[in-house]
Coordinates of C-alpha atoms in Angstrom, one line a residue:
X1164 CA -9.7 26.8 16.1
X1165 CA -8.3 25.9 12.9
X1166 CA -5.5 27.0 10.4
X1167 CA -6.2 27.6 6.3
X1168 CA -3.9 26.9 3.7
X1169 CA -3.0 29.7 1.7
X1170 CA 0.2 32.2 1.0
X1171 CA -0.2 35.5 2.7
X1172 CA 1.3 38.9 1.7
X1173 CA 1.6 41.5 4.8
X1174 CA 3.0 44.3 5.6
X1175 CA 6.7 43.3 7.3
X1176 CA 5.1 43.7 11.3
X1177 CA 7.2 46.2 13.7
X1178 CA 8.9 44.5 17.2
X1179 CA 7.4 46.1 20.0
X1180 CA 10.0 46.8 22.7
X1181 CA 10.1 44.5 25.1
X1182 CA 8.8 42.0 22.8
X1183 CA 10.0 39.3 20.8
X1184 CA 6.6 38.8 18.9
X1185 CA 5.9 40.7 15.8
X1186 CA 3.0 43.0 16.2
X1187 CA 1.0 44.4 13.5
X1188 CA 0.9 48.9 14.1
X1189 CA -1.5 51.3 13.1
X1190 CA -0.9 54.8 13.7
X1191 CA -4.2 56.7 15.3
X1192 CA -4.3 60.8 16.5
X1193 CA -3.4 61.5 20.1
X1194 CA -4.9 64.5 22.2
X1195 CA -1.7 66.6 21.4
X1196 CA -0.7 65.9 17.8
X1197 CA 1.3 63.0 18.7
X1198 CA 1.1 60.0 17.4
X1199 CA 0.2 56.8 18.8
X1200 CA -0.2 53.6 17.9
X1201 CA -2.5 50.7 18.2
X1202 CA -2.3 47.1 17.6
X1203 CA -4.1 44.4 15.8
X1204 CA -4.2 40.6 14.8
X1205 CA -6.2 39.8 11.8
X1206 CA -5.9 37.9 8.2
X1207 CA -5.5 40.0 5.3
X1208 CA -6.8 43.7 5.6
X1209 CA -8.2 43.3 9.3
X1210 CA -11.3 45.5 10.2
X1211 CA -11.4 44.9 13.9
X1212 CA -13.7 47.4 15.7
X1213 CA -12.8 48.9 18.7
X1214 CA -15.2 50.4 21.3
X1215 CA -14.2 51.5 25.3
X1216 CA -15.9 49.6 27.5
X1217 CA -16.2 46.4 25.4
X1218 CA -14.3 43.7 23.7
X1219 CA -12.9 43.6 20.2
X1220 CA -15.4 43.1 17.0
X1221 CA -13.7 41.2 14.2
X1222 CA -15.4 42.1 11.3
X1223 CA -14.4 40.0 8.2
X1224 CA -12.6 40.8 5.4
X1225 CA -12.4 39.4 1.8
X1226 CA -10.2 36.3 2.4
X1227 CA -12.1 35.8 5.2
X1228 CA -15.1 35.2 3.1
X1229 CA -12.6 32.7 1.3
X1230 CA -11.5 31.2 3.8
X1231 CA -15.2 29.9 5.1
X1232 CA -16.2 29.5 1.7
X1233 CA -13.7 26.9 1.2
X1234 CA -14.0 25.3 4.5
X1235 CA -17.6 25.2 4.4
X1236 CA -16.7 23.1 0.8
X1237 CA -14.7 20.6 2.6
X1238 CA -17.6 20.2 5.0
X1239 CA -20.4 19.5 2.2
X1240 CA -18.2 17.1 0.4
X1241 CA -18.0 15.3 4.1
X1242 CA -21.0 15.2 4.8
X1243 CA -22.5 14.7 1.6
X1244 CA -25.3 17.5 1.0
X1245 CA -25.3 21.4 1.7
X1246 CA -27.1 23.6 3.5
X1247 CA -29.5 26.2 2.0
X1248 CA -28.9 28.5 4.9
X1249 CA -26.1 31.1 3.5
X1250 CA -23.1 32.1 4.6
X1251 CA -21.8 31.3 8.6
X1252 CA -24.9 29.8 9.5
X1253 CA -25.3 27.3 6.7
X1254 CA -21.5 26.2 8.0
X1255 CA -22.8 25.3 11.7
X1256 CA -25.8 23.5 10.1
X1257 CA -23.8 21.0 8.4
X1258 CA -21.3 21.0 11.6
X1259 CA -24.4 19.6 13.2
X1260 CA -25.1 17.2 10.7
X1261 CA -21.4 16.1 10.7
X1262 CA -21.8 15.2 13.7
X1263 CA -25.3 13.6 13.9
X1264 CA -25.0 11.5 11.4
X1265 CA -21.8 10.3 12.7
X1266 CA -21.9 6.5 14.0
X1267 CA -20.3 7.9 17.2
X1268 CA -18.0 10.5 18.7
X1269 CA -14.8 8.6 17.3
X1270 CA -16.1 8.6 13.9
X1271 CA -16.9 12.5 14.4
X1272 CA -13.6 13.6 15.1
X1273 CA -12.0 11.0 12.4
X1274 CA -14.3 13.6 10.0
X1275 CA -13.0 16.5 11.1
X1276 CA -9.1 15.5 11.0
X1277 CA -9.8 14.8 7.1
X1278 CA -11.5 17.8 6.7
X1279 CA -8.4 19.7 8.4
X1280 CA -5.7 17.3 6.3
X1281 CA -7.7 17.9 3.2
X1282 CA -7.0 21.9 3.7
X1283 CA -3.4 21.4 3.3
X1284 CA -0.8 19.9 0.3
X1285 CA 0.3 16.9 2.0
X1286 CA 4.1 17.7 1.3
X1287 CA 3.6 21.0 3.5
X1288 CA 2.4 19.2 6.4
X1289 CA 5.0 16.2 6.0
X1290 CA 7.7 18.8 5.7
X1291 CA 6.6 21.0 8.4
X1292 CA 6.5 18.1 11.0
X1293 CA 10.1 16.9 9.9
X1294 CA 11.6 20.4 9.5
X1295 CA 10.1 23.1 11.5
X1296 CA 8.5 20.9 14.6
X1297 CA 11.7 19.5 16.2
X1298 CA 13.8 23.0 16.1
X1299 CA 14.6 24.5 19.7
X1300 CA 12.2 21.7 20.8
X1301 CA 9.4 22.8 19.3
X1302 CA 9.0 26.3 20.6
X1303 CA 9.6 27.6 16.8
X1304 CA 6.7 25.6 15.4
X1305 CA 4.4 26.1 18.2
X1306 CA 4.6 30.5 18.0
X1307 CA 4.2 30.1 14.3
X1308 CA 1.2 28.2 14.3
X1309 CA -0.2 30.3 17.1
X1310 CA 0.3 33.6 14.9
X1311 CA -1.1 31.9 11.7
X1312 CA -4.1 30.7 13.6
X1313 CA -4.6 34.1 14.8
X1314 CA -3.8 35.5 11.1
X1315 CA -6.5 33.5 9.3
X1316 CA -9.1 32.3 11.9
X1317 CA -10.8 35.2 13.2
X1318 CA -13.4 34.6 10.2
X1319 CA -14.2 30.9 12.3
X1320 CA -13.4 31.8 16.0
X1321 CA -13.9 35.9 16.6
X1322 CA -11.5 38.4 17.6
X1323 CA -8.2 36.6 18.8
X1324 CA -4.6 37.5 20.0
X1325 CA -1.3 35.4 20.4
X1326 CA -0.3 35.1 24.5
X1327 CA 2.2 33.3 26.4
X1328 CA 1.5 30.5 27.9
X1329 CA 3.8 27.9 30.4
X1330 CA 5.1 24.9 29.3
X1331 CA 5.0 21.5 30.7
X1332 CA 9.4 22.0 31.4
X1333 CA 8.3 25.4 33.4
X1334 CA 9.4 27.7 30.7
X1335 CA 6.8 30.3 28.9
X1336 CA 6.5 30.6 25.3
X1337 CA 4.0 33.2 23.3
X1338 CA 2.5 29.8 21.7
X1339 CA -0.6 30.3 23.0
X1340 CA -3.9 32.1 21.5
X1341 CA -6.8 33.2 23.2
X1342 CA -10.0 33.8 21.8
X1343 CA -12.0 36.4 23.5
X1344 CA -15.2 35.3 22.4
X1345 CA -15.7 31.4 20.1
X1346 CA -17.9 32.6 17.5
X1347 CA -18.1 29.1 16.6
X1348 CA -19.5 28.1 19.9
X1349 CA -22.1 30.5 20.8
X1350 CA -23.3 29.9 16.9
X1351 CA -23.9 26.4 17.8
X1352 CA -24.4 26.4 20.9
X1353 CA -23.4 22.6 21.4
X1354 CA -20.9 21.6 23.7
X1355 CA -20.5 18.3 21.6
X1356 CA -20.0 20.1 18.6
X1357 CA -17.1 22.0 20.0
X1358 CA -15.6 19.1 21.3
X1359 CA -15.7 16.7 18.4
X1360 CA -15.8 19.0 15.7
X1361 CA -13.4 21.6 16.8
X1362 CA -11.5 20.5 20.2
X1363 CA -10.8 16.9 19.9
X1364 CA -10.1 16.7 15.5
X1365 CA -7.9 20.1 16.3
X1366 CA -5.6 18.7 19.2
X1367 CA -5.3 15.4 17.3
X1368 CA -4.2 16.9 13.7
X1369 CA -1.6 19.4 15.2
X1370 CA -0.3 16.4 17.1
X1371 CA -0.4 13.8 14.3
X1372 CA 0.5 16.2 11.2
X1373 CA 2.2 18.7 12.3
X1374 CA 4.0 17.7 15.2
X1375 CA 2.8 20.7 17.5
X1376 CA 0.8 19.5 20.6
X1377 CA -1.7 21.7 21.5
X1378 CA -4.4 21.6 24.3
X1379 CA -7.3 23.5 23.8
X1380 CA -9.5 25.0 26.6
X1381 CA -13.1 26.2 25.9
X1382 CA -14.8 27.8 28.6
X1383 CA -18.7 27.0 28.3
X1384 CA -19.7 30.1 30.8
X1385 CA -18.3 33.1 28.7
X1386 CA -17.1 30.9 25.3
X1387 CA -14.0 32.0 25.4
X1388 CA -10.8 29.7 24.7
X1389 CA -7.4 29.3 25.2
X1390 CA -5.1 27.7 22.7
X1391 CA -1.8 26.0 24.1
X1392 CA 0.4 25.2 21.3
X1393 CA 3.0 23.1 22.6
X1394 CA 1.4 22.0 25.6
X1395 CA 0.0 18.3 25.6
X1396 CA -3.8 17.4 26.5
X1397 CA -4.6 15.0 29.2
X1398 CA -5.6 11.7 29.1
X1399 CA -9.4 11.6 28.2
X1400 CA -10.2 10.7 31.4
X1401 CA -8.2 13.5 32.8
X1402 CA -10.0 16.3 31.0
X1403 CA -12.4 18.0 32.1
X1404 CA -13.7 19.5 29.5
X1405 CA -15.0 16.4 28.0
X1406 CA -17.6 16.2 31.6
X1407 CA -18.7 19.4 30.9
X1408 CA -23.2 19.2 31.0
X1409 CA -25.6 20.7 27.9
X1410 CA -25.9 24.0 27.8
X1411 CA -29.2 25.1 28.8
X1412 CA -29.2 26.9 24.9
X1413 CA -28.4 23.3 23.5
X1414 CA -30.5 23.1 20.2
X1415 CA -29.9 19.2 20.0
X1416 CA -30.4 18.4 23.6
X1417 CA -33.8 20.3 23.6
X1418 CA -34.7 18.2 20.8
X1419 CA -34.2 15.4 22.8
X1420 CA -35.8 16.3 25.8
X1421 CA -39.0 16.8 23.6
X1422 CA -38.6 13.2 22.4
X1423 CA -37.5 11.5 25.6
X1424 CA -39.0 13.5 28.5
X1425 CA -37.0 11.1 31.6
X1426 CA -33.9 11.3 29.4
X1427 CA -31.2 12.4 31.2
X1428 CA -29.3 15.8 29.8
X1429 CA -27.0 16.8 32.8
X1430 CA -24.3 15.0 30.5
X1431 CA -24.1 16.5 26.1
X1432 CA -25.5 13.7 24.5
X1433 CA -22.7 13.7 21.9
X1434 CA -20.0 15.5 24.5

């Protein structure tokens, strides 16, 4: 979901042919000495597993130990306390308190935009929406924040690669990102806390301080999620994301239904 501020130093990426998008080569042994290569989409010295059969297992490197650490510091001073848990799981606990002890939805995703702004030097941002955002109407902005989200989120979402996607004037643009499998979501297990912590506060800072729309589309069955940079969300009413029921794995709507038995949990009590 979300991008972190800090300078990276790759390797210069190789062009595929066929592509325009720079894609990141390793070379691996073929069958009859030739060699091969195979691609991959990571932060800073990537260790992404692969296995036939099965998807993609991002396992985190050094700055992506950074990266959460100072995220999850953005949260405490948000919220106010920290958790004991370590590590990932102490991040989703105070995601959940973010959100509980929020007055209401509204004042959730409010949170979660400071927490994204505070991330970033303000002049970067400023200077990003008034430079980069209105160039070739906004097709440069939207690839580059798809391939930074993809260089320094994997730590927050799981293993991720940049994809084209269509755009509202019926072109396609590789602005989009799809995440194979939200680690974020199937840690918390909430559909309210994707929504107002992640989903709503995301679409709202690209938009408002960076001026890059992007919709984002979780799917609650198999938690992946697409990312469409460039592409507006709908009218609240419109999406239908936000009528998506509980999960049946909800922590904090099994809490409720142990307080309130008749309380109806078709609809995420925070969602």
């Amino acid at each position: 979901m979300k991008m972190m501020p800090l300078a990276l130093t790759l390797h210069a990426p190789q062009t595929v042919m066929g592509s325009s998008s720079p894609i990141y080569l390793l070379p691996t042994s073929s069958q009859q000495n030739r060699t091969s290569f195979r691609a991959f989409c990571s932060s800073v010295s990537p260790e992404t597993i692969h296995s036939e059969g099965s998807k993609a297992e991002y396992k985190p490197g050094i700055l992506d130990h950074f990266f959460l650490n100072s995220f999850r510091d953005k949260l405490v001073k948000e919220v106010g306390w920290d958790s004991e848990k370590p590590g990932y799981d102490g991040l989703i606990e105070l995601a959940k308190a973010l959100m509980m002890n929020s007055r209401s939805n509204s004042h959730t995703k409010d949170a979660a935009v400071r927490i994204l702004k505070s991330l970033f030097p303000p002049l970067l941002l400023e200077l990003y929406k008034i430079l980069i955002a209105p160039i070739d109407g906004g097709k440069v902005a939207a690839m580059m924040v798809a391939r930074v989200t993809v260089l320094t989120c994997q730590w927050l979402m799981g293993t991720c690669k940049v994809n084209s996607v269509d755009l509202l004037d019926g072109t396609s643009c590789n602005s989009g990102v799809f995440v194979e499998r939200c680690k974020y979501l199937e840690k918390s297990k909430c559909v309210g806390i994707c929504i107002n912590t992640c989903k709503l506060p995301t679409q709202s800072f690209f938009k408002d301080y960076m001026g890059v729309p992007l919709l984002m589309e979780p799917n609650f069955s198999d938690y992946s999620c697409q990312f469409k940079f460039g592409v507006s969300p709908p009218l609240p009413e419109d999406d239908d994301t936000l009528k998506e029921p509980c999960l049946d794995v909800c922590p904090i709507a099994n809490k409720r239904r142990e307080i309130q038995r008749n309380m109806d949990v078709m609809k995420c009590p925070k969602a």
